Tab-separated table of C-alpha atoms in Angstrom:
chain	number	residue	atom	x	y	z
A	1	UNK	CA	129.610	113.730	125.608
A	2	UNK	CA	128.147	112.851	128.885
A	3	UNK	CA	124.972	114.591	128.163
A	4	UNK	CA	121.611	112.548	128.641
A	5	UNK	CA	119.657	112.337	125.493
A	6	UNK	CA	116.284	113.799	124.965
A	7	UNK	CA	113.458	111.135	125.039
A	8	UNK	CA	111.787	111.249	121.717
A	9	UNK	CA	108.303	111.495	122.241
A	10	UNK	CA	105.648	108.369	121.427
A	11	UNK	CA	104.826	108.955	117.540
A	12	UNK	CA	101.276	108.479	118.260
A	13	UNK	CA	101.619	111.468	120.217
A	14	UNK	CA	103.384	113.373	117.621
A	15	UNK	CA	99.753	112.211	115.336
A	16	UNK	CA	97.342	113.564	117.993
A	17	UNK	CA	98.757	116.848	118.134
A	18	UNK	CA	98.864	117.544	114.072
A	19	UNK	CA	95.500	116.120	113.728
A	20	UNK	CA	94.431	118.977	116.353
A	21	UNK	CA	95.923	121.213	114.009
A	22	UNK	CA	95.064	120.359	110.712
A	23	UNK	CA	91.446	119.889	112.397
A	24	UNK	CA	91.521	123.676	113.740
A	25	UNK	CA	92.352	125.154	110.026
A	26	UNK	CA	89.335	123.566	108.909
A	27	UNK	CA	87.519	124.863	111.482
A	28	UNK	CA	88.698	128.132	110.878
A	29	UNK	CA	88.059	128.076	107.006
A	30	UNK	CA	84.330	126.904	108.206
A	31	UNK	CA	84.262	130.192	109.722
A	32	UNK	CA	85.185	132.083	106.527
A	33	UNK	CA	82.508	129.788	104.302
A	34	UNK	CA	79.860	131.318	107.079
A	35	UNK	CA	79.309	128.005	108.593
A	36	UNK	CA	79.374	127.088	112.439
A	37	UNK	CA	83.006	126.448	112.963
A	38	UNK	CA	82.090	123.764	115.962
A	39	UNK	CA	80.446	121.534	113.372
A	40	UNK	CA	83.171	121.535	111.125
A	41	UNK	CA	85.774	121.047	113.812
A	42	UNK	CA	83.442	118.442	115.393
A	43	UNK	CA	82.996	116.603	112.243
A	44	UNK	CA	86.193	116.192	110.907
A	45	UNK	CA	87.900	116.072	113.894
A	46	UNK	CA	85.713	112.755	114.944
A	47	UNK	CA	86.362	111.043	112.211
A	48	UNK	CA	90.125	111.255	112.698
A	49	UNK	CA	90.015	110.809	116.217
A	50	UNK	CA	88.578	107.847	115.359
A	51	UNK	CA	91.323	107.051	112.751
A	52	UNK	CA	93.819	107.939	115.694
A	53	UNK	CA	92.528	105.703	118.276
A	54	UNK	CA	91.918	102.852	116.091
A	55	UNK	CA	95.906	103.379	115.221
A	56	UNK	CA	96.585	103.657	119.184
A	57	UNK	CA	95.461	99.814	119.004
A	58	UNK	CA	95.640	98.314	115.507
A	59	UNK	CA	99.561	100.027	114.561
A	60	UNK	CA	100.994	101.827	117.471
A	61	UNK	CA	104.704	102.059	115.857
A	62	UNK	CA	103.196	103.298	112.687
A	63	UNK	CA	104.740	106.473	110.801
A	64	UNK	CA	103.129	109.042	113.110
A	65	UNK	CA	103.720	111.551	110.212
A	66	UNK	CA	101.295	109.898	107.156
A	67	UNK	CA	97.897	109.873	108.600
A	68	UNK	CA	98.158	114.233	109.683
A	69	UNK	CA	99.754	115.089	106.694
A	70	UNK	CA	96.607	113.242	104.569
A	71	UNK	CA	94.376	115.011	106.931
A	72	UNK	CA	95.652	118.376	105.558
A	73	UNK	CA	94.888	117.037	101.922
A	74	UNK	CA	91.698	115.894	102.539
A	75	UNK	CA	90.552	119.475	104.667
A	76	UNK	CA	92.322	121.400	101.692
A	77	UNK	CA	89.870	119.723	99.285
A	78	UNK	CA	86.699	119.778	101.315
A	79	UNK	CA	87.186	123.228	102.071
A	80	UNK	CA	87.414	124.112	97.937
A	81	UNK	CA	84.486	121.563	97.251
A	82	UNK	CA	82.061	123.495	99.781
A	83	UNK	CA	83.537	126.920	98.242
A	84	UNK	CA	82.764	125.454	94.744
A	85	UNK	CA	78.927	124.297	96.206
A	86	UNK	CA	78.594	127.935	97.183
A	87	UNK	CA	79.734	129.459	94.298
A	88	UNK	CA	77.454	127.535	92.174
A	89	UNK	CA	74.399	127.717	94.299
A	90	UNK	CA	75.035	131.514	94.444
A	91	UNK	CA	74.974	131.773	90.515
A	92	UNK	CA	71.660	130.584	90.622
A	93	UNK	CA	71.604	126.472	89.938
A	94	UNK	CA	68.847	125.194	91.352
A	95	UNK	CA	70.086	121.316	89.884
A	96	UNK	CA	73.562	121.324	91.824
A	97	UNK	CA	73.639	118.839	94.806
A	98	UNK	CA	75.979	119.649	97.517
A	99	UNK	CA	79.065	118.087	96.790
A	100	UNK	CA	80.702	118.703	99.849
A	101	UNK	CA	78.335	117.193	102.087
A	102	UNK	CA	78.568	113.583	100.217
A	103	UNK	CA	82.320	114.102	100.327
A	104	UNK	CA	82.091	114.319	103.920
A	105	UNK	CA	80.015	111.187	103.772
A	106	UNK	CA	82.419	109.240	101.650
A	107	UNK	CA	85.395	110.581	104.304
A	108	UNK	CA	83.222	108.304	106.628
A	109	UNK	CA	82.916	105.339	104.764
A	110	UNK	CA	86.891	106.148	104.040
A	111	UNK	CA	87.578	105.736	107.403
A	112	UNK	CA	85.818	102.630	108.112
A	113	UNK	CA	87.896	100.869	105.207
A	114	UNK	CA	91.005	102.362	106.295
A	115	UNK	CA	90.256	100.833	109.932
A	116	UNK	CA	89.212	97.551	108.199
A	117	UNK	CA	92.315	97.673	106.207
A	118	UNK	CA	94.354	98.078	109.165
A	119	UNK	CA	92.884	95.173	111.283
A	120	UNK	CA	93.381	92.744	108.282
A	121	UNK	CA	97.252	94.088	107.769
A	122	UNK	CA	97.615	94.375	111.321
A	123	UNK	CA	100.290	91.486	111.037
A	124	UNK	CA	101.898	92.287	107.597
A	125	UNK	CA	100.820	91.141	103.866
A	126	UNK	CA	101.146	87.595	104.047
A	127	UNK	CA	97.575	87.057	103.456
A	128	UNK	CA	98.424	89.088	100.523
A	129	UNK	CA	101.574	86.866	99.199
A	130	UNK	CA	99.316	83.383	99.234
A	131	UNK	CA	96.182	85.375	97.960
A	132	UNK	CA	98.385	86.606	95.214
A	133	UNK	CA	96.358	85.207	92.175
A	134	UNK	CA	93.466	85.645	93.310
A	135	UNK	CA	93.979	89.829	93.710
A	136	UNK	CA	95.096	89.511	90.235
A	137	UNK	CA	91.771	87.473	89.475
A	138	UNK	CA	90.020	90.185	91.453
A	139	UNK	CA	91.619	92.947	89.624
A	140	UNK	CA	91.472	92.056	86.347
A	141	UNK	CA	87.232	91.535	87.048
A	142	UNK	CA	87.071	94.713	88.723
A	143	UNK	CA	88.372	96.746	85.412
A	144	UNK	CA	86.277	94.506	83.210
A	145	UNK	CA	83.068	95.524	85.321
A	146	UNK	CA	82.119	98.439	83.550
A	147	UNK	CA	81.673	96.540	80.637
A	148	UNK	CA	78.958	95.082	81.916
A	149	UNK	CA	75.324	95.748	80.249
A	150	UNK	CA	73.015	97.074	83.139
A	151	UNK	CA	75.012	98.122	85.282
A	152	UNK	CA	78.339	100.188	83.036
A	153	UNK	CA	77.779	103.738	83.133
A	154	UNK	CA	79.583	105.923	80.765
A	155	UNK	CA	80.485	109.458	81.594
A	156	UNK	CA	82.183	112.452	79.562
A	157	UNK	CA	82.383	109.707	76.968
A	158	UNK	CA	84.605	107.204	79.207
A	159	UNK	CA	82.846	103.907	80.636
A	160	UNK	CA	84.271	103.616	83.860
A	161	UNK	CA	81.637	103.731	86.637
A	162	UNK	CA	78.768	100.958	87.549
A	163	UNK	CA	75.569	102.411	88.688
A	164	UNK	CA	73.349	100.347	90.919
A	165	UNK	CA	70.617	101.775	92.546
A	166	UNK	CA	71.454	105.314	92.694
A	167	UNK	CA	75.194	104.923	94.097
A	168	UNK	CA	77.683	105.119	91.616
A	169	UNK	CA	81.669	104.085	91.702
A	170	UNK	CA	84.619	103.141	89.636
A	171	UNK	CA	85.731	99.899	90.318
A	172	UNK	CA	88.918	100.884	88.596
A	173	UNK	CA	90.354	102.121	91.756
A	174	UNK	CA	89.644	99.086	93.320
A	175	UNK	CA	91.186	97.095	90.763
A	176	UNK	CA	94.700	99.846	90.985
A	177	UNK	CA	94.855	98.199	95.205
A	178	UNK	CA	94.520	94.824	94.164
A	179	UNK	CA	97.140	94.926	91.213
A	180	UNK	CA	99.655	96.760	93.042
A	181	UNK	CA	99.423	94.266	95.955
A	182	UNK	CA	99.449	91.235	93.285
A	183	UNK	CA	102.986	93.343	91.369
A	184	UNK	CA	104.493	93.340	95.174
A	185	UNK	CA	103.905	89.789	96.151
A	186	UNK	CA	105.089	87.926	92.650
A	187	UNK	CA	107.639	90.307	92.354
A	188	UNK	CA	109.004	89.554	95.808
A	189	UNK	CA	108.780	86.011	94.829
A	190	UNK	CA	110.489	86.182	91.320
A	191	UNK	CA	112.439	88.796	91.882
A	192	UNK	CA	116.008	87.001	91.243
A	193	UNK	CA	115.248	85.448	88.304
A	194	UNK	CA	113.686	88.772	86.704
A	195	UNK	CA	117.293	90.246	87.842
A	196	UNK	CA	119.626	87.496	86.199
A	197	UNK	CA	117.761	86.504	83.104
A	198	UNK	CA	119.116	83.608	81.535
A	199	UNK	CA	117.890	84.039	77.772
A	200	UNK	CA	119.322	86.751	75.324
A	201	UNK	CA	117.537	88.566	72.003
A	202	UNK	CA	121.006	89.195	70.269
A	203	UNK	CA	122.980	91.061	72.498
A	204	UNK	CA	120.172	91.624	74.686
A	205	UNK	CA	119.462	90.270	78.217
A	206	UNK	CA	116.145	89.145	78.476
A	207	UNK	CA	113.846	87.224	81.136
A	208	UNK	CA	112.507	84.228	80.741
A	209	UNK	CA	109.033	84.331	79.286
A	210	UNK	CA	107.355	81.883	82.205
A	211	UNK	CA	108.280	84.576	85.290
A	212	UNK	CA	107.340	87.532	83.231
A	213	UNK	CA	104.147	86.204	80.839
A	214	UNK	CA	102.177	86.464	83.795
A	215	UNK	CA	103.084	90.145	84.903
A	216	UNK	CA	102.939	90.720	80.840
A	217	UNK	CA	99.151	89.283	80.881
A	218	UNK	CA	98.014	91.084	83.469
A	219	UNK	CA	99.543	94.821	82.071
A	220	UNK	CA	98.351	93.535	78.692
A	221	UNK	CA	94.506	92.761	79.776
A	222	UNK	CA	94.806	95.529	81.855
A	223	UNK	CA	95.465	98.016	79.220
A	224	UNK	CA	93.344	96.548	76.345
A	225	UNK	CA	90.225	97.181	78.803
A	226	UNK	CA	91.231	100.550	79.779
A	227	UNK	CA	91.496	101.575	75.935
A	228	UNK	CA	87.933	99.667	75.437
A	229	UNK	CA	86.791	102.251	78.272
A	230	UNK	CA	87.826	105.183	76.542
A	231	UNK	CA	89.970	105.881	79.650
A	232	UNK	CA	93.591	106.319	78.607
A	233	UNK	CA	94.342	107.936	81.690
A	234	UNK	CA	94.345	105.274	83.602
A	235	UNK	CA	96.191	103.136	81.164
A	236	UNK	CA	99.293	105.605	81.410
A	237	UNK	CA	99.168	105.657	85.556
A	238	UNK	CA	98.367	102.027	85.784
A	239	UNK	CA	101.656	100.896	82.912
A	240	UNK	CA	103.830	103.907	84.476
A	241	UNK	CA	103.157	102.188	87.520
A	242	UNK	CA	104.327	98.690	86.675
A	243	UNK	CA	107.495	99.929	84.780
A	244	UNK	CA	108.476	101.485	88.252
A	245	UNK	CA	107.954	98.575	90.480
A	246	UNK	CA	109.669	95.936	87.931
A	247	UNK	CA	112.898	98.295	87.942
A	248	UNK	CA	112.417	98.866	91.919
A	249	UNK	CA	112.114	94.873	92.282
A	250	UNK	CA	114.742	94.163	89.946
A	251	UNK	CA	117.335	97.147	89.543
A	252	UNK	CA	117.675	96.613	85.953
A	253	UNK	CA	117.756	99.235	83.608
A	254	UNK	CA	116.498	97.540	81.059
A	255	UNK	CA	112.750	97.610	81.738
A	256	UNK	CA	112.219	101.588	81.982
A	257	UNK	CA	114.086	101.741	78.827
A	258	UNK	CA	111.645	99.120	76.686
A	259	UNK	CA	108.710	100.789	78.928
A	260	UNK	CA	110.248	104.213	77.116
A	261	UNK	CA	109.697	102.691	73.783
A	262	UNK	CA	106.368	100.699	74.747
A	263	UNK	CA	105.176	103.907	75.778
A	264	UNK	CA	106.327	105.919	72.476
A	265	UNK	CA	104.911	103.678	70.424
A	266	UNK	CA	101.443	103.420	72.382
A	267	UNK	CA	100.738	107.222	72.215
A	268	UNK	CA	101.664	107.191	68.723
A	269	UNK	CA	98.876	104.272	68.105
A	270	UNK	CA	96.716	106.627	69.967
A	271	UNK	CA	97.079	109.817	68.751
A	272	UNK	CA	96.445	107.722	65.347
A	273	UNK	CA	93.716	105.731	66.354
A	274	UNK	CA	91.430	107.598	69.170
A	275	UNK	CA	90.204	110.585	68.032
A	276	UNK	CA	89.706	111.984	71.674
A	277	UNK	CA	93.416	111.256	72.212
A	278	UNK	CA	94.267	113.459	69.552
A	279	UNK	CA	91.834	116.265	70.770
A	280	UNK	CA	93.468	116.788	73.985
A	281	UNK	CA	96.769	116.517	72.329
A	282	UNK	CA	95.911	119.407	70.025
A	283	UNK	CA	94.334	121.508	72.896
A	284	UNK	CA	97.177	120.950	75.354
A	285	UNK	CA	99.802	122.130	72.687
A	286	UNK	CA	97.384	124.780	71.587
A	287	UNK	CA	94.260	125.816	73.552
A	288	UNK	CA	93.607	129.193	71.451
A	289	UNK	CA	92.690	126.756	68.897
A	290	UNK	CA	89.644	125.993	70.392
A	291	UNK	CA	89.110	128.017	73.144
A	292	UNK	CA	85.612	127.438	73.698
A	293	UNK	CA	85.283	123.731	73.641
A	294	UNK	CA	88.509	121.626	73.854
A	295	UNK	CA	90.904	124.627	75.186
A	296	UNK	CA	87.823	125.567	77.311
A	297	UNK	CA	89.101	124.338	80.638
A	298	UNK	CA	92.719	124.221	80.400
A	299	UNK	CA	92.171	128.030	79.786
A	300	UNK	CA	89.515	128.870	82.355
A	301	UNK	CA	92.155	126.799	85.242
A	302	UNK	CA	95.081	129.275	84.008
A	303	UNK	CA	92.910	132.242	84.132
A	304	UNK	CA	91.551	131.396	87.426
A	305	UNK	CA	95.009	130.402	88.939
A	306	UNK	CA	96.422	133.748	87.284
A	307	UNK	CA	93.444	135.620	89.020
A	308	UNK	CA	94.432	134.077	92.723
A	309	UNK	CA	98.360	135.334	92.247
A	310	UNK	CA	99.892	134.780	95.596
A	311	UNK	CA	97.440	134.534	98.228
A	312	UNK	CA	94.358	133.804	96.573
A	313	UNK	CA	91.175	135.407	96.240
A	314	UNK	CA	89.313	133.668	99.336
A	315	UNK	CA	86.404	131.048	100.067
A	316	UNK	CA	84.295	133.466	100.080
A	317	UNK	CA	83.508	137.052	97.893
A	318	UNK	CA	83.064	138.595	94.502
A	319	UNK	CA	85.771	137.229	92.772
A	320	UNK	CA	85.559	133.862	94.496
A	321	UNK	CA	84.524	131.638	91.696
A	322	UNK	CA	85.829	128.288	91.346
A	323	UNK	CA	82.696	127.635	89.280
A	324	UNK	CA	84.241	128.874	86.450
A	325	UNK	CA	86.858	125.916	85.813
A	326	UNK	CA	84.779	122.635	84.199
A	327	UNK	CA	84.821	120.064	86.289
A	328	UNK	CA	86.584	122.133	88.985
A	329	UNK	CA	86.022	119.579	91.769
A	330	UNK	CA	87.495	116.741	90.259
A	331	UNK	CA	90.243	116.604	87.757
A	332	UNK	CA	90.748	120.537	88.004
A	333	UNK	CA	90.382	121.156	91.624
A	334	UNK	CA	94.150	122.071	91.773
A	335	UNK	CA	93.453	125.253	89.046
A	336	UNK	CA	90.502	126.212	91.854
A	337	UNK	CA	92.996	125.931	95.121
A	338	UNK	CA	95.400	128.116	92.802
A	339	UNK	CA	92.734	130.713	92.483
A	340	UNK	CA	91.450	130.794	95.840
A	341	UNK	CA	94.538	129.742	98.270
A	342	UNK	CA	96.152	131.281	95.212
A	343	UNK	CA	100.262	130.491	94.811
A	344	UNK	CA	100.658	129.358	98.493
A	345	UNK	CA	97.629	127.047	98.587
A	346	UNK	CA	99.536	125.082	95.470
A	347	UNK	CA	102.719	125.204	97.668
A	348	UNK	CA	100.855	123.722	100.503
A	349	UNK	CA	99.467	120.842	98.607
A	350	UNK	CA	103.033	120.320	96.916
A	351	UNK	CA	104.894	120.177	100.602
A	352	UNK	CA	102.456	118.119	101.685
A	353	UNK	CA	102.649	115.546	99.058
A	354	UNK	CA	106.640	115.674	98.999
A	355	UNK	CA	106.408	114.940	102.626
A	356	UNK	CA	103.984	111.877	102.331
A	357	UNK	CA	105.522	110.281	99.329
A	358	UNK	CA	109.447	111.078	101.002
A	359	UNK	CA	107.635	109.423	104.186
A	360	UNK	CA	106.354	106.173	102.077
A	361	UNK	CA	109.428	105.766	100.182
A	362	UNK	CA	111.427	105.709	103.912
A	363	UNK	CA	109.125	103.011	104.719
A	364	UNK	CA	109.754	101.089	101.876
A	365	UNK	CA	113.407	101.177	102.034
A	366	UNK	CA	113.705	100.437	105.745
A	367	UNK	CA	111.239	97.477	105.482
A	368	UNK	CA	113.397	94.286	105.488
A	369	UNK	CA	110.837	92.336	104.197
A	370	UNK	CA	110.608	92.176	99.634
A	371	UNK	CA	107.154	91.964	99.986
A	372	UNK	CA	106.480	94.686	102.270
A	373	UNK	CA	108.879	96.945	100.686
A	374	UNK	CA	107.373	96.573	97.088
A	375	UNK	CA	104.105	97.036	98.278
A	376	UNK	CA	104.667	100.356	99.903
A	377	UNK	CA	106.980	101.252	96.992
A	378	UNK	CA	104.030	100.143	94.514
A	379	UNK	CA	101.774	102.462	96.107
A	380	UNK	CA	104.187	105.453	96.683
A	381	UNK	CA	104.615	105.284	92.732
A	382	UNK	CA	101.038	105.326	92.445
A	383	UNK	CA	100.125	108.343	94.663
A	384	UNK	CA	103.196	110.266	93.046
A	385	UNK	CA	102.577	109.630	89.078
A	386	UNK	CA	98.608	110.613	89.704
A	387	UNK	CA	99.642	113.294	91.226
A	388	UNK	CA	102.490	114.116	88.504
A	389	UNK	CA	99.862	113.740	85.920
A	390	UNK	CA	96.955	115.686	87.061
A	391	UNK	CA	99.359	118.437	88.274
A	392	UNK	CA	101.589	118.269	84.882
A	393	UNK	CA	97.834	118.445	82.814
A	394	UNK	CA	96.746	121.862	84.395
A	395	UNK	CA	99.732	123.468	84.439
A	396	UNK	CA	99.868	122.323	80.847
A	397	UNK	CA	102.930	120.659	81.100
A	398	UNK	CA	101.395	117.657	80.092
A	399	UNK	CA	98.382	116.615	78.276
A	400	UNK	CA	94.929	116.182	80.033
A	401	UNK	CA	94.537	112.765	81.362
A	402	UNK	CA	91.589	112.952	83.479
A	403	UNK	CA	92.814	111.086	86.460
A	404	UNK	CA	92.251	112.595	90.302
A	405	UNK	CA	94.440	114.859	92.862
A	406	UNK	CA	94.666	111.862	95.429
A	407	UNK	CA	92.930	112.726	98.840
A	408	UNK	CA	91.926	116.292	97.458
A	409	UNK	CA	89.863	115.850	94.351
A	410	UNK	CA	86.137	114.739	94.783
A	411	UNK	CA	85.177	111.423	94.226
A	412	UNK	CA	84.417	108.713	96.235
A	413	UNK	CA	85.382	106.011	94.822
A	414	UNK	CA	88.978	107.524	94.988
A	415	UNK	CA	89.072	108.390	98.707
A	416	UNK	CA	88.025	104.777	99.654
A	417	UNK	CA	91.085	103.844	97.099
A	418	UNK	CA	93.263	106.292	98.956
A	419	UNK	CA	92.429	105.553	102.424
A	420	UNK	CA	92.795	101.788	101.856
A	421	UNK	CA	96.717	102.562	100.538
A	422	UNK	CA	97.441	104.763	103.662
A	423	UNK	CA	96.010	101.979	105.785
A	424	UNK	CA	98.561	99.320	104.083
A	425	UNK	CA	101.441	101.687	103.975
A	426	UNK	CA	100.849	102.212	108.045
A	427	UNK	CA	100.448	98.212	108.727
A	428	UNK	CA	103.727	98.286	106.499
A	429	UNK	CA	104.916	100.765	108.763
A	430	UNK	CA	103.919	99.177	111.954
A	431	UNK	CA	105.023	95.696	110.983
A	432	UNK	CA	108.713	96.927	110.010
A	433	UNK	CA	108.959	99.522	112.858
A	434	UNK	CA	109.991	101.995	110.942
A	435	UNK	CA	108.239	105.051	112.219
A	436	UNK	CA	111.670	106.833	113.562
A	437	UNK	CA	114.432	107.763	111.491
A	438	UNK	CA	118.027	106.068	112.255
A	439	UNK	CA	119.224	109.049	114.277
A	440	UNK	CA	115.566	109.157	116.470
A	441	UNK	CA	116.204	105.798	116.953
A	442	UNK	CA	119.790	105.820	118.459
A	443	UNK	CA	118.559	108.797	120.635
A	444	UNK	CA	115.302	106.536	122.005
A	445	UNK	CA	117.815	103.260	122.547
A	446	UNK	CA	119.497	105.946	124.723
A	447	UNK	CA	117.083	107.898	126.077
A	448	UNK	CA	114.429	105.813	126.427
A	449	UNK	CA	110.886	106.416	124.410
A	450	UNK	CA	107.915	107.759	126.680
């Protein structure tokens, strides 16, 4: 075949034009919520311009395909939040600040650490690999922050945010970056002799204890402070997390299997020992056993999500209530896009993250660096078990665990956490050049890319 091949077109391109359209549905859903569509479009659409140019400069060979696709995530969830502020300032609360509007002014400071994230990966982690320690240093004092007299906060019974002044954040989401980029870098290092362990417990491979005390400190600390915070969410995303990137670093079978039985044995303690633990054990199994305080909300999301059917209810109307669901705009705010994108809005946010975390995992197994590839396996593991668990816990497949829909839910603390991983996956991205596919590529070394 003679034919000339069709020139694949420059990914940044590809970028622009689904940022136009994800920017034009939020505009349009502006419309519906009664607001001037131009400042929505305007709005949103400048702070991802902004995103897009600084990528023109800072990664111009990154995945073209991340940055739109958490652009729809992020206009899916401001769109529900400003439904939810209408619906609750239409029922009559005179005490509810406008959610959406500081959303929109933690997407800002969002972008400005994605853009600073970018320029410091520009090059690739190694600033990451000989700084190792120290993120694990700066981890492990991040999750012990809350602890802090003064300046811990405790909320819904979990101690997990510092107040100072009147801005509040978790520091916990700071201290899931810094880990994951600490698991990538000792793990690329170490990574043989975790493989071939040269000790044995009876019939038993094992490692040896000096390359895997310190990962075992680390998860151990971790953990303990995590339970002290009453936050046992976090505990299962944050352990889930480093069972998957020890058996993606070393391929052995062997640690998922005693994570298995780690983990077994830890909710049993729990269930046991916490009393809260056991609550939201007892209302996920059973909800009609307390259906007005622990089965409150798991019932009220399945109602409301029941109520929206296939295409939802609306942003707008009667019956369009997100206010209903508890907490609605944070750990339920899937439940409220069920009721008022209804069935398809769900779909939506499920394509979209199967087509970010399928993008991330291509980056990490076309990067030919360890280092690089860890990292952006660490942090597709940590977008997809958050989302596994918050999605599992109001579906009520599994228990309540608190944790946030990543780029959707509100929370600001989270979107900085977010926006900092998709600005590390796309230096990853950039510094590998893996933005096309092995196919795209053959047709561009033929055809030339414009």
């Amino acid at each position: 075949d003679t034919a000339p091949a069709r020139p694949v077109k420059h990914p940044r391109l590809r970028e622009l034009v689904l940022l136009a359209g994800v920017s034009v549905i939020y505009a349009m859903g502006f419309v519906q919520l009664g607001r001037p569509a131009l400042i929505g479009f305007v709005s949103f659409a400048g702070i991802f311009a902004v995103l897009h140019v600084g990528m023109r400069f800072l990664a111009p060979r990154a995945d073209p395909l991340l940055l739109p696709v958490a652009a729809l995530l992020v206009a899916i969830g401001l769109l529900q939040i400003a439904a939810i502020d209408q619906a609750q300032i239409s029922s009559g609360r005179t005490d509810w600040r406008s959610l959406g509007e500081l959303q929109a002014a933690w997407l800002g400071l969002a972008a400005a650490a994605f853009l600073a994230t970018l320029w410091i990966f520009r090059a690739g982690l190694g600033a990451a690999w000989q700084l190792r320690y120290t993120l694990a240093l700066l981890g492990i004092l991040a999750m012990l922050s809350p602890l802090l007299p003064g300046v811990g906060h405790t909320v819904n019974g979990a101690r997990l945010w510092l107040r100072v002044g009147g801005l509040s954040f978790q520091p916990g989401e700071a201290a899931k970056v810094l880990l994951v980029l600490f698991f990538a870098a000792y793990l690329s290092e170490r990574r043989e002799l975790l493989t071939y362990p040269s000790r044995k417990i009876g019939p038993i491979p094992v490692p040896d204890p000096r390359y895997i005390a310190p990962l075992l400190g680390v998860v151990a600390l971790a953990l303990l402070t995590f339970v002290q915070q009453n936050d046992l969410g976090s505990s299962l995303l944050f352990f889930a997390t480093f069972m998957a990137i020890l058996w993606v670093a070393t391929g052995r079978l062997f640690f998922p299997v005693a994570g298995l039985a780690m983990f077994g044995a830890g909710v049993w303690i729990a269930l046991k020992t916490f009393s809260h633990v056991n609550v939201r054990f007892q209302a996920w199994l059973n909800p009609y056993h307390d259906p007005q305080v622990s089965g409150y909300q798991i019932l009220m999301g399945q109602y409301a999500m029941a109520e929206g059917r296939i295409g939802g209810v609306g942003l707008v109307g009667e019956s369009a209530q997100p206010n209903i669901i508890p907490f609605a705009w944070t750990d339920f705010i899937l439940a409220a896009i069920g009721h008022t994108f209804g069935l398809a809005g769900v779909l939506v946010i499920v394509i979209a993250f199967v087509v970010l975390l399928t993008r991330v995992f291509y980056v990490a197994l076309r990067s030919r660096s360890d280092l690089h590839a860890l990292a952006a396996a660490g942090f597709g593991i940590v977008i997809a078990v958050q989302t596994l668990l918050i999605a599992g816990g109001v579906l009520r497949i599994l228990p309540l665990t608190g944790v946030t829909l990543p780029f959707v839910s509100y929370g600001g603390s989270s979107l900085l956490a977010n926006f900092v991983i998709l600005a590390i996956i796309l230096a990853i991205s950039n510094s590998e050049g893996t933005t096309l596919h092995p196919a795209e590529q053959r047709e561009a070394a033929l055809g030339g890319v414009r």
